[in-house]
Amino acid sequence: MAKAKKGPTATYAQCPVDSVNSRENGVLKGWKYKSLKLGPFTLPWYASPESQLILVSFVCFLCPGMFNALNGLGGAGTAANSALYATFAVVGFFAGTVTNALGIRFALSFGGLGYCVYISSFLCYNHTHNLGYTVFSGFLLGCCAGVLWSAQGAIMMSYLPEKLKGRYISWFWIIFNLGAVIGSLVELGLNIHKSGQETVSDSTYIGFLVLTFLGACLSWTLVDAKDVVRRDGSRIILMRHPTWKTEILGLLETLRSDSYVILLFPMFFASNWFYTYQFNDVNLAQFNTRTRALNSTLYWLAQMFGALIFGFALDFPNIRRTTRAKAAWAIMFVLTFAVWGGGYVFQRRYTREDTASEEHVGFDWTSSGYIGPMFLYISYGVYDAAWQTCVYWFMGAITNNSRKLANFAGFYKGIQSAGAAIIWRLDGLQNSPPPYMNLFASCWVLLAGSLVIALPVMILKIKDTVPVEEDLKFTDETIEDVIGYRVTHDSPEQEKA
């Protein structure tokens, strides 16, 4: 690094090399790089990582958030979700290639439209019983969602500095799950006086349909990754000139150069496996309509609090990142046995045959003995948030390269969906579905076993920081393309940071 001139204190300016915006004295020009001051608060500029993360969080709030709310109520179909996750498993694995080749905005918008079609199919099914359209919507959403989640993962894991990744993952998870909370509250309001086992109403489907369409439109308000500038002036590490050929080869190169990521695949596989059990075999099987809505609301609220706690803990500044990684693994291992141990006690109380009986009456929130299952369901929500937050943070701690992280996110969502497809299919078997206890045991074993397999990554691959030179090996950029600059207050002379 060249020596700085003696004089006034230098500060970072937002001035990436080769920007499409003109710059003068090291400061980027254009409305995207102007901060907005509201009283004592200064909001980040529009093309900042913070602003872009908030925008993508609201896209997911309106699209996957509504999907989660619908599934949490048991209002989605088993056939549609089997098609969805089977397709998602294949498309998701290659979604990083699509995202890197086509760009963030297109990927998010394409993904959002899939959620619109998916929800419309259930509204249609309520009146026509057209199963074909429902299955098609699941297939389409599998294609769309894989691309959406790859783009989201690239933004969340690569846009922010290393020391802030945990808290911004938690910000995303809070805003994203707020969508499911609101959706569940709407359903609770519509069904608060219905104590029987009734289907989800048309008005609920219509409300979700409108919100998912707004989410697809909102995705076009994001800026391109090449225009995003951090507070220190640095840019996102990516391919400057991506093509389909470079991105397909990049996917293969990721698997070759970062083969250790395979040790995380079991964690990916387990990360959505338990949703079917929790939504269908606990909430749908054991509670009436209005209590399901309350449980769903509490579940997603618990996710918000769980993400907040774990996200900020993962960024704790006075502990080395390598130590935090090992501590997070240990805490998840303990939680796996604590939470699912409680789930085992509850599952012993009923079987699939019990809930199929005409005499079966689901829990109402006024029923005696409801409080225990309610807190168990809340614990499931906290555990899910902790799992997802840790997995994303583990991946983000391995590299800062947006191109590579888009592939990691694609692997994550694709393998995750493969697991979800399998258990959705198993739970939906008409003639001989597995006993509830078998499905419960599969969740517990997969979660605990996958943590053990992933332990070498926490010990050997996560470092306290990743040098920018190492991240640049996977792109066509140079260090001058991504570093920031320093500008003295009284001189336009620049110095590379």
Tab-separated table of C-alpha atoms in Angstrom:
chain	number	residue	atom	x	y	z
A	1	MET	CA	0.000	0.000	0.000
A	2	ALA	CA	1.353	3.422	-0.896
A	3	LYS	CA	2.069	5.794	1.937
A	4	ALA	CA	-0.574	8.384	2.613
A	5	LYS	CA	0.310	12.042	2.578
A	6	LYS	CA	0.594	13.670	5.917
A	7	GLY	CA	-2.294	15.949	6.653
A	8	PRO	CA	-5.977	15.724	7.437
A	9	THR	CA	-7.505	12.414	8.415
A	10	ALA	CA	-8.529	10.301	5.449
A	11	THR	CA	-11.974	8.774	5.082
A	12	TYR	CA	-13.352	6.141	2.748
A	13	ALA	CA	-15.248	7.383	-0.257
A	14	GLN	CA	-17.643	5.427	-2.400
A	15	CYS	CA	-15.727	5.144	-5.639
A	16	PRO	CA	-15.322	1.732	-7.221
A	17	VAL	CA	-13.201	1.559	-10.308
A	18	ASP	CA	-14.964	1.432	-13.685
A	19	SER	CA	-18.333	2.421	-12.256
A	20	VAL	CA	-21.094	3.291	-14.689
A	21	ASN	CA	-21.641	6.448	-12.671
A	22	SER	CA	-19.313	9.406	-12.964
A	23	ARG	CA	-17.226	10.224	-9.938
A	24	GLU	CA	-15.530	13.379	-8.849
A	25	ASN	CA	-12.958	13.632	-6.068
A	26	GLY	CA	-13.643	10.014	-5.194
A	27	VAL	CA	-17.384	10.420	-4.626
A	28	LEU	CA	-19.938	8.598	-6.760
A	29	LYS	CA	-22.565	10.708	-8.467
A	30	GLY	CA	-26.231	9.935	-8.924
A	31	TRP	CA	-29.358	9.578	-6.803
A	32	LYS	CA	-28.475	5.974	-5.932
A	33	TYR	CA	-25.521	7.160	-3.853
A	34	LYS	CA	-27.157	9.986	-1.913
A	35	SER	CA	-28.000	9.337	1.726
A	36	LEU	CA	-31.334	10.534	3.064
A	37	LYS	CA	-31.402	12.346	6.392
A	38	LEU	CA	-34.530	12.099	8.527
A	39	GLY	CA	-34.057	14.223	11.623
A	40	PRO	CA	-31.194	12.706	13.650
A	41	PHE	CA	-31.116	9.584	11.446
A	42	THR	CA	-29.150	9.165	8.224
A	43	LEU	CA	-30.433	6.383	5.993
A	44	PRO	CA	-27.997	4.443	3.789
A	45	TRP	CA	-27.894	5.300	0.089
A	46	TYR	CA	-30.131	3.328	-2.232
A	47	ALA	CA	-27.328	1.290	-3.817
A	48	SER	CA	-25.868	0.307	-0.436
A	49	PRO	CA	-25.840	-3.324	0.737
A	50	GLU	CA	-28.168	-2.424	3.609
A	51	SER	CA	-30.839	-0.912	1.363
A	52	GLN	CA	-30.630	-3.750	-1.134
A	53	LEU	CA	-30.907	-6.365	1.611
A	54	ILE	CA	-33.997	-4.672	3.018
A	55	LEU	CA	-35.593	-4.602	-0.437
A	56	VAL	CA	-34.918	-8.299	-1.089
A	57	SER	CA	-36.201	-9.047	2.413
A	58	PHE	CA	-39.522	-7.447	1.518
A	59	VAL	CA	-39.650	-9.361	-1.764
A	60	CYS	CA	-39.330	-12.562	0.264
A	61	PHE	CA	-41.737	-11.163	2.847
A	62	LEU	CA	-44.380	-10.896	0.127
A	63	CYS	CA	-43.634	-14.095	-1.812
A	64	PRO	CA	-42.105	-16.989	0.172
A	65	GLY	CA	-43.494	-15.386	3.348
A	66	MET	CA	-47.056	-15.823	2.115
A	67	PHE	CA	-46.195	-19.336	0.942
A	68	ASN	CA	-44.977	-20.192	4.447
A	69	ALA	CA	-48.117	-18.765	6.019
A	70	LEU	CA	-50.289	-20.878	3.721
A	71	ASN	CA	-48.335	-24.044	4.419
A	72	GLY	CA	-48.303	-23.363	8.126
A	73	LEU	CA	-52.094	-23.378	8.061
A	74	GLY	CA	-52.211	-26.686	6.216
A	75	GLY	CA	-53.755	-24.810	3.290
A	76	ALA	CA	-51.413	-26.164	0.605
A	77	GLY	CA	-51.782	-29.427	-1.225
A	78	THR	CA	-49.540	-32.459	-0.797
A	79	ALA	CA	-49.484	-33.198	-4.549
A	80	ALA	CA	-48.536	-29.625	-5.421
A	81	ASN	CA	-45.787	-29.501	-2.816
A	82	SER	CA	-44.390	-32.853	-3.940
A	83	ALA	CA	-44.122	-31.485	-7.496
A	84	LEU	CA	-42.734	-28.209	-6.183
A	85	TYR	CA	-39.931	-29.676	-4.127
A	86	ALA	CA	-39.020	-32.355	-6.670
A	87	THR	CA	-38.584	-29.664	-9.336
A	88	PHE	CA	-36.936	-27.266	-6.888
A	89	ALA	CA	-34.370	-29.955	-6.024
A	90	VAL	CA	-33.192	-30.159	-9.636
A	91	VAL	CA	-33.500	-26.506	-10.646
A	92	GLY	CA	-32.164	-25.191	-7.339
A	93	PHE	CA	-28.882	-27.049	-7.703
A	94	PHE	CA	-28.213	-25.181	-10.963
A	95	ALA	CA	-29.957	-21.919	-9.971
A	96	GLY	CA	-26.692	-20.163	-9.158
A	97	THR	CA	-25.738	-20.470	-12.820
A	98	VAL	CA	-29.027	-18.868	-13.911
A	99	THR	CA	-28.758	-16.069	-11.345
A	100	ASN	CA	-25.162	-15.245	-12.252
A	101	ALA	CA	-25.934	-15.245	-15.977
A	102	LEU	CA	-29.201	-13.260	-15.946
A	103	GLY	CA	-28.816	-10.981	-12.929
A	104	ILE	CA	-30.444	-10.413	-9.559
A	105	ARG	CA	-33.546	-8.481	-10.620
A	106	PHE	CA	-34.665	-10.908	-13.293
A	107	ALA	CA	-34.109	-13.863	-10.972
A	108	LEU	CA	-36.185	-12.353	-8.171
A	109	SER	CA	-39.025	-11.215	-10.436
A	110	PHE	CA	-39.236	-14.582	-12.187
A	111	GLY	CA	-39.335	-16.292	-8.807
A	112	GLY	CA	-42.074	-14.011	-7.478
A	113	LEU	CA	-44.420	-14.769	-10.373
A	114	GLY	CA	-44.196	-18.479	-9.562
A	115	TYR	CA	-45.624	-17.814	-6.101
A	116	CYS	CA	-48.567	-15.932	-7.646
A	117	VAL	CA	-49.473	-18.873	-9.878
A	118	TYR	CA	-49.052	-21.343	-7.016
A	119	ILE	CA	-51.519	-19.549	-4.735
A	120	SER	CA	-53.996	-18.975	-7.557
A	121	SER	CA	-54.127	-22.738	-8.144
A	122	PHE	CA	-55.558	-23.373	-4.659
A	123	LEU	CA	-58.187	-20.700	-5.131
A	124	CYS	CA	-59.094	-22.438	-8.378
A	125	TYR	CA	-59.096	-25.863	-6.713
A	126	ASN	CA	-61.601	-24.699	-4.083
A	127	HIS	CA	-64.154	-24.265	-6.899
A	128	THR	CA	-63.138	-26.632	-9.715
A	129	HIS	CA	-61.125	-29.409	-8.010
A	130	ASN	CA	-58.678	-29.144	-10.914
A	131	LEU	CA	-55.753	-31.124	-9.543
A	132	GLY	CA	-53.786	-30.809	-12.801
A	133	TYR	CA	-53.460	-27.027	-12.487
A	134	THR	CA	-52.432	-27.389	-8.855
A	135	VAL	CA	-49.661	-29.871	-9.708
A	136	PHE	CA	-48.521	-27.666	-12.612
A	137	SER	CA	-48.312	-24.672	-10.277
A	138	GLY	CA	-46.086	-26.672	-7.950
A	139	PHE	CA	-43.835	-27.621	-10.861
A	140	LEU	CA	-43.635	-23.976	-12.030
A	141	LEU	CA	-42.909	-22.690	-8.544
A	142	GLY	CA	-40.135	-25.256	-8.193
A	143	CYS	CA	-38.451	-23.672	-11.212
A	144	CYS	CA	-39.090	-20.111	-10.051
A	145	ALA	CA	-38.274	-20.467	-6.379
A	146	GLY	CA	-34.913	-22.096	-7.035
A	147	VAL	CA	-33.772	-19.019	-8.946
A	148	LEU	CA	-35.294	-16.578	-6.423
A	149	TRP	CA	-33.562	-18.173	-3.443
A	150	SER	CA	-30.218	-18.346	-5.228
A	151	ALA	CA	-30.402	-14.598	-5.884
A	152	GLN	CA	-31.502	-13.908	-2.319
A	153	GLY	CA	-28.668	-16.001	-0.904
A	154	ALA	CA	-26.071	-14.214	-3.019
A	155	ILE	CA	-27.279	-10.822	-1.768
A	156	MET	CA	-27.523	-11.820	1.880
A	157	MET	CA	-24.163	-13.585	2.103
A	158	SER	CA	-21.937	-11.499	-0.188
A	159	TYR	CA	-23.118	-7.877	-0.045
A	160	LEU	CA	-22.264	-7.188	3.608
A	161	PRO	CA	-18.831	-7.037	5.303
A	162	GLU	CA	-17.671	-10.133	7.161
A	163	LYS	CA	-18.209	-8.645	10.611
A	164	LEU	CA	-21.881	-7.835	9.899
A	165	LYS	CA	-23.094	-10.950	8.109
A	166	GLY	CA	-24.820	-12.533	11.098
A	167	ARG	CA	-26.921	-9.538	12.026
A	168	TYR	CA	-27.974	-8.886	8.440
A	169	ILE	CA	-28.937	-12.514	7.986
A	170	SER	CA	-31.114	-12.025	11.067
A	171	TRP	CA	-32.568	-8.808	9.615
A	172	PHE	CA	-33.536	-10.696	6.495
A	173	TRP	CA	-35.043	-13.565	8.473
A	174	ILE	CA	-37.062	-11.154	10.637
A	175	ILE	CA	-38.542	-9.244	7.687
A	176	PHE	CA	-39.086	-12.421	5.675
A	177	ASN	CA	-40.933	-14.149	8.495
A	178	LEU	CA	-42.954	-11.031	9.192
A	179	GLY	CA	-44.783	-11.943	5.990
A	180	ALA	CA	-45.757	-15.297	7.421
A	181	VAL	CA	-46.767	-13.648	10.716
A	182	ILE	CA	-49.065	-11.183	8.975
A	183	GLY	CA	-50.506	-13.905	6.775
A	184	SER	CA	-51.210	-16.028	9.832
A	185	LEU	CA	-52.766	-13.072	11.671
A	186	VAL	CA	-55.071	-12.435	8.714
A	187	GLU	CA	-56.148	-16.063	8.762
A	188	LEU	CA	-56.595	-15.919	12.538
A	189	GLY	CA	-58.854	-12.887	12.179
A	190	LEU	CA	-60.946	-14.585	9.511
A	191	ASN	CA	-61.349	-17.793	11.497
A	192	ILE	CA	-61.309	-16.618	15.095
A	193	HIS	CA	-64.897	-17.740	15.686
A	194	LYS	CA	-64.563	-21.038	13.828
A	195	SER	CA	-63.799	-23.814	16.257
A	196	GLY	CA	-64.192	-26.723	13.796
A	197	GLN	CA	-61.832	-28.251	11.234
A	198	GLU	CA	-62.566	-26.025	8.223
A	199	THR	CA	-60.690	-25.284	5.005
A	200	VAL	CA	-58.848	-22.074	4.230
A	201	SER	CA	-61.266	-19.454	2.863
A	202	ASP	CA	-61.288	-17.845	-0.615
A	203	SER	CA	-60.626	-14.402	0.864
A	204	THR	CA	-57.395	-15.704	2.387
A	205	TYR	CA	-56.197	-17.060	-0.956
A	206	ILE	CA	-57.092	-13.803	-2.737
A	207	GLY	CA	-55.225	-11.724	-0.156
A	208	PHE	CA	-52.129	-13.912	-0.501
A	209	LEU	CA	-52.369	-13.744	-4.308
A	210	VAL	CA	-52.335	-9.925	-4.339
A	211	LEU	CA	-49.400	-9.760	-1.938
A	212	THR	CA	-47.258	-12.209	-3.913
A	213	PHE	CA	-47.851	-10.205	-7.104
A	214	LEU	CA	-46.686	-7.040	-5.340
A	215	GLY	CA	-43.550	-8.902	-4.257
A	216	ALA	CA	-42.743	-9.876	-7.847
A	217	CYS	CA	-43.100	-6.224	-8.892
A	218	LEU	CA	-40.953	-4.970	-6.000
A	219	SER	CA	-37.983	-7.029	-7.199
A	220	TRP	CA	-37.518	-4.654	-10.143
A	221	THR	CA	-36.648	-1.823	-7.741
A	222	LEU	CA	-33.288	-3.424	-6.876
A	223	VAL	CA	-30.083	-2.227	-8.538
A	224	ASP	CA	-27.597	-4.435	-10.357
A	225	ALA	CA	-24.898	-6.010	-8.211
A	226	LYS	CA	-22.198	-4.110	-10.120
A	227	ASP	CA	-23.667	-0.821	-8.872
A	228	VAL	CA	-23.720	-1.749	-5.181
A	229	VAL	CA	-21.116	0.056	-3.061
A	230	ARG	CA	-20.256	-0.631	0.572
A	231	ARG	CA	-19.500	2.060	3.155
A	232	ASP	CA	-15.760	1.537	2.749
A	233	GLY	CA	-16.001	2.105	-0.986
A	234	SER	CA	-15.519	-1.533	-1.967
A	235	ARG	CA	-17.648	-3.358	-4.503
A	236	ILE	CA	-19.221	-6.790	-4.700
A	237	ILE	CA	-16.920	-9.506	-6.048
A	238	LEU	CA	-18.541	-10.999	-9.158
A	239	MET	CA	-18.004	-11.789	-12.836
A	240	ARG	CA	-17.852	-8.579	-14.836
A	241	HIS	CA	-18.755	-10.328	-18.095
A	242	PRO	CA	-20.764	-13.460	-17.261
A	243	THR	CA	-21.968	-15.808	-19.995
A	244	TRP	CA	-23.876	-19.071	-19.870
A	245	LYS	CA	-20.633	-20.905	-20.609
A	246	THR	CA	-18.643	-19.228	-17.833
A	247	GLU	CA	-21.402	-19.809	-15.282
A	248	ILE	CA	-21.914	-23.481	-16.139
A	249	LEU	CA	-18.168	-23.995	-15.871
A	250	GLY	CA	-18.217	-21.921	-12.679
A	251	LEU	CA	-20.702	-24.323	-11.106
A	252	LEU	CA	-18.376	-27.247	-11.846
A	253	GLU	CA	-15.390	-25.263	-10.615
A	254	THR	CA	-17.172	-24.557	-7.332
A	255	LEU	CA	-17.685	-28.273	-6.738
A	256	ARG	CA	-14.067	-28.992	-7.646
A	257	SER	CA	-12.310	-26.224	-5.715
A	258	ASP	CA	-14.672	-26.205	-2.710
A	259	SER	CA	-15.455	-29.892	-2.442
A	260	TYR	CA	-15.643	-29.609	1.347
A	261	VAL	CA	-19.072	-28.014	0.889
A	262	ILE	CA	-20.338	-31.562	0.355
A	263	LEU	CA	-19.996	-32.029	4.122
A	264	LEU	CA	-22.711	-29.392	4.534
A	265	PHE	CA	-25.097	-31.187	2.161
A	266	PRO	CA	-26.716	-33.283	4.944
A	267	MET	CA	-27.481	-30.052	6.844
A	268	PHE	CA	-29.006	-28.666	3.653
A	269	PHE	CA	-31.065	-31.837	3.219
A	270	ALA	CA	-32.376	-31.725	6.794
A	271	SER	CA	-33.212	-28.009	6.823
A	272	ASN	CA	-36.738	-28.338	5.367
A	273	TRP	CA	-37.361	-32.001	6.157
A	274	PHE	CA	-39.084	-31.223	9.437
A	275	TYR	CA	-41.588	-28.714	7.988
A	276	THR	CA	-43.934	-31.438	6.762
A	277	TYR	CA	-43.978	-33.081	10.167
A	278	GLN	CA	-44.499	-29.811	12.031
A	279	PHE	CA	-47.151	-28.349	9.728
A	280	ASN	CA	-49.136	-31.437	8.753
A	281	ASP	CA	-48.504	-33.993	11.482
A	282	VAL	CA	-48.556	-31.659	14.458
A	283	ASN	CA	-50.407	-28.430	13.657
A	284	LEU	CA	-52.934	-29.786	11.128
A	285	ALA	CA	-53.405	-33.121	12.874
A	286	GLN	CA	-53.814	-31.929	16.449
A	287	PHE	CA	-55.465	-28.482	16.374
A	288	ASN	CA	-58.658	-26.928	15.034
A	289	THR	CA	-58.715	-24.150	12.432
A	290	ARG	CA	-58.425	-21.088	14.631
A	291	THR	CA	-55.831	-22.674	16.923
A	292	ARG	CA	-53.756	-23.688	13.897
A	293	ALA	CA	-53.771	-20.031	12.875
A	294	LEU	CA	-52.656	-18.990	16.359
A	295	ASN	CA	-49.939	-21.660	16.409
A	296	SER	CA	-48.730	-20.553	12.995
A	297	THR	CA	-48.543	-16.928	14.148
A	298	LEU	CA	-46.547	-17.900	17.239
A	299	TYR	CA	-44.280	-20.163	15.181
A	300	TRP	CA	-43.245	-17.402	12.785
A	301	LEU	CA	-42.923	-14.843	15.590
A	302	ALA	CA	-40.598	-17.280	17.349
A	303	GLN	CA	-38.553	-17.484	14.152
A	304	MET	CA	-38.107	-13.715	14.211
A	305	PHE	CA	-36.837	-13.729	17.799
A	306	GLY	CA	-34.644	-16.772	17.188
A	307	ALA	CA	-33.016	-15.147	14.149
A	308	LEU	CA	-32.432	-11.921	16.080
A	309	ILE	CA	-30.673	-13.693	18.938
A	310	PHE	CA	-28.544	-15.999	16.806
A	311	GLY	CA	-27.715	-13.401	14.147
A	312	PHE	CA	-26.269	-10.921	16.614
A	313	ALA	CA	-24.543	-13.660	18.631
A	314	LEU	CA	-22.779	-14.924	15.492
A	315	ASP	CA	-21.294	-11.425	14.993
A	316	PHE	CA	-20.167	-10.967	18.601
A	317	PRO	CA	-17.113	-8.698	18.144
A	318	ASN	CA	-14.898	-9.786	21.041
A	319	ILE	CA	-14.688	-13.449	20.017
A	320	ARG	CA	-12.784	-14.797	17.001
A	321	ARG	CA	-14.930	-16.018	14.132
A	322	THR	CA	-13.404	-19.481	14.305
A	323	THR	CA	-14.459	-19.741	17.958
A	324	ARG	CA	-17.952	-18.460	17.187
A	325	ALA	CA	-18.367	-21.111	14.480
A	326	LYS	CA	-17.515	-23.923	16.874
A	327	ALA	CA	-19.736	-22.459	19.601
A	328	ALA	CA	-22.666	-22.165	17.180
A	329	TRP	CA	-22.260	-25.818	16.223
A	330	ALA	CA	-22.219	-26.891	19.892
A	331	ILE	CA	-25.316	-24.833	20.732
A	332	MET	CA	-27.206	-26.290	17.759
A	333	PHE	CA	-26.279	-29.801	18.853
A	334	VAL	CA	-27.610	-29.184	22.371
A	335	LEU	CA	-30.781	-27.544	21.032
A	336	THR	CA	-31.400	-30.495	18.733
A	337	PHE	CA	-31.711	-32.838	21.682
A	338	ALA	CA	-33.529	-30.374	23.945
A	339	VAL	CA	-36.251	-29.281	21.499
A	340	TRP	CA	-36.787	-32.586	19.751
A	341	GLY	CA	-36.633	-34.425	23.041
A	342	GLY	CA	-39.684	-32.403	24.061
A	343	GLY	CA	-41.245	-33.214	20.720
A	344	TYR	CA	-40.789	-36.924	21.391
A	345	VAL	CA	-42.752	-36.652	24.646
A	346	PHE	CA	-45.639	-34.957	22.791
A	347	GLN	CA	-45.585	-37.355	19.816
A	348	ARG	CA	-46.009	-40.356	22.103
A	349	ARG	CA	-49.524	-39.117	22.927
A	350	TYR	CA	-51.142	-39.764	19.528
A	351	THR	CA	-50.880	-41.783	16.313
A	352	ARG	CA	-52.063	-41.338	12.735
A	353	GLU	CA	-54.924	-43.721	13.460
A	354	ASP	CA	-56.067	-41.544	16.372
A	355	THR	CA	-56.305	-38.399	14.254
A	356	ALA	CA	-58.113	-40.238	11.423
A	357	SER	CA	-60.914	-41.296	13.752
A	358	GLU	CA	-64.257	-39.506	13.446
A	359	GLU	CA	-64.227	-39.017	17.209
A	360	HIS	CA	-60.963	-37.098	17.088
A	361	VAL	CA	-61.313	-33.488	18.212
A	362	GLY	CA	-58.365	-31.150	17.724
A	363	PHE	CA	-57.020	-28.913	20.459
A	364	ASP	CA	-58.626	-25.511	20.833
A	365	TRP	CA	-56.778	-22.711	22.620
A	366	THR	CA	-59.405	-22.991	25.353
A	367	SER	CA	-58.684	-26.706	25.867
A	368	SER	CA	-56.983	-27.868	29.019
A	369	GLY	CA	-53.464	-29.037	28.276
A	370	TYR	CA	-52.980	-26.667	25.303
A	371	ILE	CA	-50.171	-24.587	26.870
A	372	GLY	CA	-47.542	-27.350	26.681
A	373	PRO	CA	-48.021	-28.101	22.957
A	374	MET	CA	-48.137	-24.351	22.274
A	375	PHE	CA	-44.682	-23.817	23.799
A	376	LEU	CA	-43.375	-26.864	21.951
A	377	TYR	CA	-44.527	-25.355	18.667
A	378	ILE	CA	-42.864	-22.055	19.593
A	379	SER	CA	-39.652	-23.967	20.325
A	380	TYR	CA	-39.843	-25.559	16.883
A	381	GLY	CA	-39.959	-22.049	15.391
A	382	VAL	CA	-36.937	-20.820	17.355
A	383	TYR	CA	-35.004	-23.947	16.401
A	384	ASP	CA	-35.765	-23.525	12.696
A	385	ALA	CA	-34.576	-19.896	12.733
A	386	ALA	CA	-31.393	-20.889	14.552
A	387	TRP	CA	-30.699	-23.672	12.032
A	388	GLN	CA	-31.265	-21.542	8.935
A	389	THR	CA	-29.327	-18.563	10.338
A	390	CYS	CA	-26.340	-20.741	11.246
A	391	VAL	CA	-26.258	-22.518	7.878
A	392	TYR	CA	-26.287	-19.230	5.968
A	393	TRP	CA	-23.620	-17.785	8.276
A	394	PHE	CA	-21.418	-20.869	7.866
A	395	MET	CA	-21.557	-20.504	4.071
A	396	GLY	CA	-20.954	-16.747	4.245
A	397	ALA	CA	-17.935	-17.308	6.490
A	398	ILE	CA	-16.274	-19.524	3.880
A	399	THR	CA	-16.149	-16.919	1.086
A	400	ASN	CA	-17.237	-13.367	0.177
A	401	ASN	CA	-17.454	-14.048	-3.561
A	402	SER	CA	-20.972	-13.324	-4.858
A	403	ARG	CA	-20.618	-15.725	-7.773
A	404	LYS	CA	-19.544	-18.610	-5.563
A	405	LEU	CA	-22.157	-17.827	-2.899
A	406	ALA	CA	-24.916	-17.853	-5.531
A	407	ASN	CA	-23.860	-21.421	-6.296
A	408	PHE	CA	-23.703	-22.278	-2.582
A	409	ALA	CA	-27.220	-20.891	-2.144
A	410	GLY	CA	-28.380	-22.936	-5.118
A	411	PHE	CA	-26.881	-26.088	-3.633
A	412	TYR	CA	-28.523	-25.288	-0.316
A	413	LYS	CA	-32.010	-24.717	-1.686
A	414	GLY	CA	-31.819	-27.541	-4.206
A	415	ILE	CA	-30.726	-30.187	-1.713
A	416	GLN	CA	-33.079	-28.771	0.905
A	417	SER	CA	-35.936	-29.164	-1.525
A	418	ALA	CA	-34.943	-32.726	-2.388
A	419	GLY	CA	-35.467	-33.606	1.253
A	420	ALA	CA	-38.750	-31.712	1.384
A	421	ALA	CA	-40.006	-33.487	-1.750
A	422	ILE	CA	-39.309	-36.886	-0.254
A	423	ILE	CA	-41.048	-36.264	3.051
A	424	TRP	CA	-44.010	-34.488	1.431
A	425	ARG	CA	-44.464	-37.583	-0.730
A	426	LEU	CA	-44.108	-39.979	2.194
A	427	ASP	CA	-46.606	-38.060	4.292
A	428	GLY	CA	-49.056	-37.890	1.399
A	429	LEU	CA	-49.180	-41.609	0.617
A	430	GLN	CA	-52.850	-42.585	0.427
A	431	ASN	CA	-52.718	-46.269	1.279
A	432	SER	CA	-50.015	-46.645	3.887
A	433	PRO	CA	-48.452	-43.371	5.059
A	434	PRO	CA	-45.684	-43.797	7.655
A	435	PRO	CA	-46.647	-43.506	11.323
A	436	TYR	CA	-46.187	-40.070	12.830
A	437	MET	CA	-43.512	-41.412	15.149
A	438	ASN	CA	-41.466	-42.673	12.199
A	439	LEU	CA	-41.540	-39.257	10.549
A	440	PHE	CA	-40.647	-37.596	13.837
A	441	ALA	CA	-37.692	-39.938	14.330
A	442	SER	CA	-36.445	-39.247	10.805
A	443	CYS	CA	-36.376	-35.500	11.576
A	444	TRP	CA	-34.445	-35.938	14.802
A	445	VAL	CA	-31.891	-38.372	13.365
A	446	LEU	CA	-31.255	-36.287	10.243
A	447	LEU	CA	-30.718	-33.081	12.201
A	448	ALA	CA	-28.332	-34.611	14.738
A	449	GLY	CA	-26.454	-36.696	12.174
A	450	SER	CA	-25.979	-33.818	9.743
A	451	LEU	CA	-24.409	-31.685	12.472
A	452	VAL	CA	-21.835	-34.390	13.156
A	453	ILE	CA	-20.954	-34.688	9.448
A	454	ALA	CA	-20.579	-30.896	9.105
A	455	LEU	CA	-18.239	-30.486	12.081
A	456	PRO	CA	-14.979	-30.680	10.032
A	457	VAL	CA	-16.065	-27.593	8.079
A	458	MET	CA	-16.407	-25.601	11.318
A	459	ILE	CA	-13.004	-26.781	12.511
A	460	LEU	CA	-10.932	-26.674	9.327
A	461	LYS	CA	-12.477	-24.363	6.711
A	462	ILE	CA	-13.916	-21.351	8.540
A	463	LYS	CA	-11.206	-18.745	9.131
A	464	ASP	CA	-11.206	-15.430	10.973
A	465	THR	CA	-11.202	-13.599	7.616
A	466	VAL	CA	-10.966	-14.421	3.904
A	467	PRO	CA	-8.327	-12.432	1.943
A	468	VAL	CA	-9.737	-10.556	-1.040
A	469	GLU	CA	-7.057	-12.126	-3.241
A	470	GLU	CA	-8.497	-15.560	-2.505
A	471	ASP	CA	-12.056	-14.469	-3.339
A	472	LEU	CA	-10.901	-12.943	-6.648
A	473	LYS	CA	-9.560	-16.282	-7.919
A	474	PHE	CA	-13.094	-17.257	-8.923
A	475	THR	CA	-13.833	-14.149	-11.052
A	476	ASP	CA	-12.493	-12.104	-13.952
A	477	GLU	CA	-12.049	-9.033	-11.746
A	478	THR	CA	-8.845	-7.542	-10.345
A	479	ILE	CA	-8.234	-6.128	-6.908
A	480	GLU	CA	-8.490	-2.614	-8.346
A	481	ASP	CA	-12.056	-3.368	-9.430
A	482	VAL	CA	-13.344	-4.111	-5.945
A	483	ILE	CA	-11.307	-2.183	-3.374
A	484	GLY	CA	-12.294	1.200	-2.016
A	485	TYR	CA	-10.375	4.463	-2.054
A	486	ARG	CA	-9.471	7.021	0.551
A	487	VAL	CA	-9.916	10.709	-0.111
A	488	THR	CA	-8.500	13.453	2.080
A	489	HIS	CA	-10.964	16.125	3.119
A	490	ASP	CA	-9.039	18.986	1.518
A	491	SER	CA	-7.498	17.272	-1.491
A	492	PRO	CA	-8.815	15.213	-4.412
A	493	GLU	CA	-5.750	12.971	-4.253
A	494	GLN	CA	-6.775	9.331	-3.916
A	495	GLU	CA	-5.060	6.474	-2.199
A	496	LYS	CA	-6.025	2.851	-2.615
A	497	ALA	CA	-7.353	1.423	0.618
